[in-house]
């Protein structure tokens, strides 16, 4: 049986190979371990194997894990799930990054609730790149307005964009969505000096995402196994 350490190493190797094949600099793609629904003991195994970036989708669950693992000071916690506005305080108080900002109201609340003793919350705008009714994220036409708003908020730092392309798309459609994200990223990066993060790529499309400029892949299943 493969351990979490084995699967982590295998994933790191896949990322390194894809980065090289895409003629990109070594270590230009970060690995976010998506640990939603997995027990703290699994996260500790990944930590022991060297993993430092963890992503959680559910606020309550994420905050519990952050508290249980607070002695491990060098972990960077990313919130990557949909967020109701009445839960923003928990994210503002406990997470380092919030990747799924999709409206001004959420951005404003996170800014207002970020404790003064913490560094600014690092944020990405989530984009609904395939325009799916079921998915959160801003429409492409609304990105500029939201980015401009976030840039005025002192307790947030706009780091980039994130998307979850359609899971059922064929290869060509998948590629188009990732390429569209890369083009939006390049455009925003030219206008905002803090932007350096293109968060695309999950277990089933990480190679394609790296070919399309991903700087952070978010990997759950390939590291921790299938979720129930
Ligand atoms: C669950 C999830 C992932 C990880 O998906 P896998 O297919 O398990 O790698 C990545 N990003 C987000 C936003 C998720 O919700």
CSV table of C-alpha atoms and ligand atoms in Angstrom, one decimal:
chain,number,residue,atom,x,y,z
A,1,UNK,CA,0.0,0.0,0.0
A,2,UNK,CA,1.2,3.5,-0.8
A,3,UNK,CA,1.6,5.9,2.0
A,4,UNK,CA,0.8,9.6,2.0
A,5,UNK,CA,4.6,10.3,1.9
A,6,UNK,CA,4.9,8.1,-1.2
A,7,UNK,CA,2.0,9.8,-3.0
A,8,UNK,CA,3.3,13.2,-2.0
A,9,UNK,CA,6.7,12.4,-3.5
A,10,UNK,CA,5.1,11.0,-6.6
A,11,UNK,CA,3.0,14.2,-7.0
A,12,UNK,CA,6.1,16.4,-6.5
A,13,UNK,CA,7.9,14.4,-9.2
A,14,UNK,CA,4.9,14.8,-11.6
A,15,UNK,CA,5.0,18.6,-11.0
A,16,UNK,CA,8.7,18.8,-11.5
A,17,UNK,CA,8.5,16.8,-14.7
A,18,UNK,CA,5.6,18.8,-16.1
A,19,UNK,CA,7.4,22.1,-15.2
A,20,UNK,CA,10.5,20.9,-17.0
A,21,UNK,CA,8.5,19.7,-20.1
A,22,UNK,CA,6.9,23.1,-20.3
A,23,UNK,CA,10.3,24.7,-20.3
A,24,UNK,CA,9.6,26.6,-17.1
A,25,UNK,CA,12.0,27.3,-14.3
A,26,UNK,CA,12.3,24.6,-11.6
A,27,UNK,CA,10.2,25.2,-8.5
A,28,UNK,CA,8.0,27.7,-10.2
A,29,UNK,CA,4.8,25.7,-9.4
A,30,UNK,CA,3.8,25.5,-5.7
A,31,UNK,CA,1.9,22.5,-4.4
A,32,UNK,CA,-1.2,23.1,-2.2
A,33,UNK,CA,-2.3,19.9,-0.5
A,34,UNK,CA,-6.1,19.9,-0.4
A,35,UNK,CA,-6.9,18.1,2.9
A,36,UNK,CA,-10.7,18.7,3.1
A,37,UNK,CA,-12.5,15.8,4.8
A,38,UNK,CA,-9.2,14.2,5.8
A,39,UNK,CA,-8.3,13.7,9.5
A,40,UNK,CA,-5.5,15.8,11.2
A,41,UNK,CA,-3.4,12.6,11.4
A,42,UNK,CA,-3.2,12.6,7.5
A,43,UNK,CA,-2.2,16.2,7.5
A,44,UNK,CA,0.5,15.5,10.1
A,45,UNK,CA,1.9,12.7,7.8
A,46,UNK,CA,2.1,15.1,4.9
A,47,UNK,CA,3.7,17.7,7.1
A,48,UNK,CA,6.3,15.2,8.3
A,49,UNK,CA,7.0,14.5,4.7
A,50,UNK,CA,7.7,18.1,4.1
A,51,UNK,CA,4.4,19.6,3.0
A,52,UNK,CA,3.7,23.1,4.2
A,53,UNK,CA,0.8,24.5,2.2
A,54,UNK,CA,-2.6,23.1,3.0
A,55,UNK,CA,-6.0,23.9,1.5
A,56,UNK,CA,-9.4,23.5,3.2
A,57,UNK,CA,-12.9,24.0,1.8
A,58,UNK,CA,-15.1,24.1,4.9
A,59,UNK,CA,-14.6,26.9,7.4
A,60,UNK,CA,-15.5,25.1,10.6
A,61,UNK,CA,-13.5,22.0,9.7
A,62,UNK,CA,-10.5,24.1,8.6
A,63,UNK,CA,-10.5,26.2,11.7
A,64,UNK,CA,-10.5,23.1,13.9
A,65,UNK,CA,-7.5,21.7,12.1
A,66,UNK,CA,-5.7,25.0,12.3
A,67,UNK,CA,-6.2,25.0,16.0
A,68,UNK,CA,-5.1,21.4,16.5
A,69,UNK,CA,-1.9,22.0,14.4
A,70,UNK,CA,-1.1,25.5,15.7
A,71,UNK,CA,2.3,24.3,17.2
A,72,UNK,CA,3.4,23.7,13.6
A,73,UNK,CA,4.1,27.4,12.9
A,74,UNK,CA,5.3,27.2,9.4
A,75,UNK,CA,2.1,25.9,7.8
A,76,UNK,CA,0.4,28.2,5.3
A,77,UNK,CA,-3.4,27.7,5.4
A,78,UNK,CA,-5.5,28.4,2.3
A,79,UNK,CA,-9.2,28.7,2.3
A,80,UNK,CA,-10.5,27.5,-1.1
A,81,UNK,CA,-14.2,26.8,-0.7
A,82,UNK,CA,-17.4,28.8,-1.2
A,83,UNK,CA,-17.9,31.2,1.7
A,84,UNK,CA,-21.1,32.7,3.1
A,85,UNK,CA,-20.7,36.2,4.3
A,86,UNK,CA,-21.7,35.3,7.9
A,87,UNK,CA,-18.6,33.1,8.0
A,88,UNK,CA,-16.0,35.6,6.8
A,89,UNK,CA,-14.7,36.4,10.3
A,90,UNK,CA,-13.4,32.8,10.8
A,91,UNK,CA,-11.5,33.0,7.6
A,92,UNK,CA,-10.1,36.5,8.4
A,93,UNK,CA,-9.0,35.4,11.8
A,94,UNK,CA,-7.4,32.0,11.1
A,95,UNK,CA,-6.3,31.6,7.5
A,96,UNK,CA,-3.2,33.0,5.6
A,97,UNK,CA,-4.8,32.9,2.2
A,98,UNK,CA,-8.3,33.1,0.8
A,99,UNK,CA,-8.5,31.9,-2.8
A,100,UNK,CA,-12.2,32.0,-3.4
A,101,UNK,CA,-13.1,35.7,-3.2
A,102,UNK,CA,-16.0,36.2,-5.7
A,103,UNK,CA,-17.7,39.4,-4.6
A,104,UNK,CA,-17.0,42.8,-3.2
A,105,UNK,CA,-19.1,42.2,0.0
A,106,UNK,CA,-16.9,39.2,0.9
A,107,UNK,CA,-13.7,41.1,0.2
A,108,UNK,CA,-14.9,44.1,2.3
A,109,UNK,CA,-15.8,41.9,5.3
A,110,UNK,CA,-12.6,40.0,5.2
A,111,UNK,CA,-10.7,43.3,5.1
A,112,UNK,CA,-12.7,44.7,8.0
A,113,UNK,CA,-12.4,41.6,10.1
A,114,UNK,CA,-8.7,40.8,9.5
A,115,UNK,CA,-7.0,41.2,13.0
A,116,UNK,CA,-4.5,44.1,13.1
A,117,UNK,CA,-1.7,41.9,14.5
A,118,UNK,CA,-1.8,39.6,11.5
A,119,UNK,CA,-0.3,40.4,8.1
A,120,UNK,CA,-2.7,41.2,5.3
A,121,UNK,CA,-4.9,38.2,4.1
A,122,UNK,CA,-3.5,37.0,0.8
A,123,UNK,CA,-6.4,36.7,-1.7
A,124,UNK,CA,-7.2,35.3,-5.1
A,125,UNK,CA,-10.3,36.1,-7.1
A,126,UNK,CA,-12.2,33.0,-8.0
A,127,UNK,CA,-13.3,33.1,-11.7
A,128,UNK,CA,-16.2,31.1,-13.1
A,129,UNK,CA,-14.2,30.4,-16.2
A,130,UNK,CA,-16.7,28.1,-17.9
A,131,UNK,CA,-19.7,30.2,-16.8
A,132,UNK,CA,-21.4,27.3,-15.0
A,133,UNK,CA,-24.6,28.1,-13.2
A,134,UNK,CA,-23.7,25.7,-10.4
A,135,UNK,CA,-20.3,27.2,-9.7
A,136,UNK,CA,-19.2,30.1,-7.6
A,137,UNK,CA,-16.7,32.7,-9.0
A,138,UNK,CA,-17.1,36.0,-10.8
A,139,UNK,CA,-17.9,36.2,-14.4
A,140,UNK,CA,-15.0,37.2,-16.6
A,141,UNK,CA,-16.7,40.6,-17.3
A,142,UNK,CA,-16.7,41.4,-13.6
A,143,UNK,CA,-13.0,40.7,-12.8
A,144,UNK,CA,-11.6,44.2,-13.3
A,145,UNK,CA,-14.2,45.8,-11.0
A,146,UNK,CA,-13.6,43.3,-8.2
A,147,UNK,CA,-9.8,43.5,-8.6
A,148,UNK,CA,-9.9,47.3,-8.4
A,149,UNK,CA,-12.0,47.1,-5.3
A,150,UNK,CA,-9.7,44.6,-3.6
A,151,UNK,CA,-6.6,46.7,-4.4
A,152,UNK,CA,-8.0,49.6,-2.3
A,153,UNK,CA,-8.4,47.4,0.8
A,154,UNK,CA,-5.4,47.7,3.1
A,155,UNK,CA,-5.8,44.4,5.0
A,156,UNK,CA,-6.0,42.3,1.8
A,157,UNK,CA,-3.2,41.6,-0.7
A,158,UNK,CA,-4.4,40.7,-4.1
A,159,UNK,CA,-2.2,37.8,-5.2
A,160,UNK,CA,-3.9,36.3,-8.2
A,161,UNK,CA,-6.8,34.3,-9.6
A,162,UNK,CA,-8.2,30.8,-9.1
A,163,UNK,CA,-10.6,28.6,-11.0
A,164,UNK,CA,-12.1,25.2,-11.0
A,165,UNK,CA,-12.7,24.3,-14.7
A,166,UNK,CA,-15.5,22.0,-15.6
A,167,UNK,CA,-14.8,18.4,-14.5
A,168,UNK,CA,-16.7,16.8,-17.4
A,169,UNK,CA,-15.2,18.9,-20.2
A,170,UNK,CA,-13.3,17.2,-23.0
A,171,UNK,CA,-9.6,17.8,-23.3
A,172,UNK,CA,-9.9,20.6,-25.8
A,173,UNK,CA,-12.5,22.5,-23.7
A,174,UNK,CA,-10.3,22.0,-20.6
A,175,UNK,CA,-7.3,23.4,-22.5
A,176,UNK,CA,-9.3,26.4,-23.6
A,177,UNK,CA,-10.4,27.2,-20.1
A,178,UNK,CA,-6.9,27.0,-18.7
A,179,UNK,CA,-5.5,29.1,-21.6
A,180,UNK,CA,-8.2,31.7,-20.9
A,181,UNK,CA,-7.1,31.8,-17.2
A,182,UNK,CA,-3.5,32.3,-18.3
A,183,UNK,CA,-4.4,35.2,-20.5
A,184,UNK,CA,-6.4,36.9,-17.7
A,185,UNK,CA,-3.5,36.3,-15.3
A,186,UNK,CA,-1.0,37.9,-17.7
A,187,UNK,CA,-3.2,40.9,-18.1
A,188,UNK,CA,-3.8,41.4,-14.4
A,189,UNK,CA,-0.2,40.8,-13.5
A,190,UNK,CA,0.8,43.7,-15.8
A,191,UNK,CA,-1.5,46.0,-13.9
A,192,UNK,CA,-1.1,44.9,-10.2
A,193,UNK,CA,2.4,44.5,-8.8
A,194,UNK,CA,1.3,42.1,-6.1
A,195,UNK,CA,-0.1,39.5,-8.5
A,196,UNK,CA,2.0,36.4,-8.8
A,197,UNK,CA,-0.4,33.5,-8.4
A,198,UNK,CA,-2.3,31.5,-11.1
A,199,UNK,CA,-4.1,28.9,-9.0
A,200,UNK,CA,-5.2,26.2,-11.5
A,201,UNK,CA,-4.7,22.5,-11.7
A,202,UNK,CA,-6.2,19.6,-9.6
A,203,UNK,CA,-5.4,15.9,-9.5
A,204,UNK,CA,-6.8,15.2,-12.9
A,205,UNK,CA,-5.5,18.2,-14.9
A,206,UNK,CA,-2.3,19.3,-13.2
A,207,UNK,CA,0.0,18.6,-16.2
A,208,UNK,CA,-2.2,20.6,-18.5
A,209,UNK,CA,-2.5,23.4,-16.0
A,210,UNK,CA,1.3,23.6,-15.7
A,211,UNK,CA,1.6,23.8,-19.5
A,212,UNK,CA,-0.8,26.8,-19.2
A,213,UNK,CA,1.2,28.7,-16.7
A,214,UNK,CA,-0.1,27.5,-13.3
A,215,UNK,CA,1.9,28.7,-10.4
A,216,UNK,CA,0.0,26.7,-7.8
A,217,UNK,CA,-1.7,23.4,-8.2
A,218,UNK,CA,-4.3,22.3,-5.7
A,219,UNK,CA,-4.1,18.6,-5.2
A,220,UNK,CA,-6.3,16.4,-2.9
A,221,UNK,CA,-7.0,12.9,-4.2
A,222,UNK,CA,-3.5,12.2,-5.6
A,223,UNK,CA,-2.0,12.8,-2.2
A,224,UNK,CA,-4.6,11.8,0.4
A,225,UNK,CA,-6.6,9.2,-1.7
A,226,UNK,CA,-10.3,9.4,-2.7
A,227,UNK,CA,-12.8,11.3,-0.5
A,228,UNK,CA,-16.0,9.6,0.8
B,1,LIG,C1,-11.4,19.5,-3.7
B,1,LIG,C2,-10.7,20.6,-4.4
B,1,LIG,C3,-9.4,20.4,-5.0
B,1,LIG,C4,-8.7,19.1,-5.0
B,1,LIG,O1,-9.3,18.2,-5.9
B,1,LIG,P1,-8.7,16.8,-6.3
B,1,LIG,O2,-9.4,16.4,-7.5
B,1,LIG,O3,-9.0,15.9,-5.1
B,1,LIG,O4,-7.2,17.0,-6.5
B,1,LIG,C5,-8.9,21.6,-5.5
B,1,LIG,N1,-9.4,22.8,-5.5
B,1,LIG,C6,-10.6,23.0,-4.9
B,1,LIG,C7,-11.2,24.3,-4.9
B,1,LIG,C8,-11.3,21.9,-4.4
B,1,LIG,O5,-12.5,22.1,-3.8
